[in-house]
XYZ file of C-alpha atoms in Angstrom:
53
model
C 41.548 102.973 63.822
C 43.675 100.052 62.595
C 45.167 100.812 59.172
C 47.106 98.108 57.352
C 48.164 99.983 54.230
C 51.873 100.407 53.448
C 51.398 104.170 53.622
C 50.299 104.037 57.246
C 53.433 102.051 58.147
C 55.616 104.642 56.412
C 54.007 107.434 58.439
C 54.822 105.561 61.654
C 58.481 105.271 60.653
C 58.274 101.515 60.173
C 59.590 99.843 57.052
C 56.887 97.846 55.244
C 57.523 94.170 54.421
C 59.659 93.689 51.342
C 61.174 97.174 51.555
C 64.750 97.913 52.495
C 65.691 100.608 54.986
C 68.584 101.663 52.742
C 67.890 103.269 49.356
C 68.802 101.014 46.468
C 71.146 102.156 43.738
C 69.632 102.486 40.268
C 70.609 99.876 37.714
C 73.193 101.062 35.214
C 72.102 101.361 31.601
C 75.479 100.015 30.406
C 77.308 98.322 33.308
C 80.521 98.176 31.285
C 80.672 101.993 31.474
C 80.709 102.087 35.302
C 84.260 103.560 35.447
C 83.146 106.364 33.130
C 79.990 106.962 35.182
C 82.086 107.144 38.359
C 84.428 109.727 36.820
C 81.643 111.906 35.405
C 79.344 111.814 38.433
C 80.946 114.857 40.126
C 80.379 116.858 36.935
C 76.682 116.038 36.709
C 75.764 119.314 38.434
C 77.543 121.207 35.635
C 75.527 119.391 32.986
C 72.290 120.218 34.789
C 73.289 123.866 35.224
C 74.191 124.207 31.520
C 70.956 122.545 30.449
C 68.962 124.837 32.756
C 70.671 128.019 31.547
């Protein structure tokens, strides 16, 4: 059977047209705060753990 859906290409390990093989980074809400985001990123697990507790 010849499937042409993007999902069939993903199952075969091929990258569909228009998609990048590398994951893209999310856009920053406030790009001016990038230095702050970079410093707080390692502590994100702590925030999640405290919120979960």
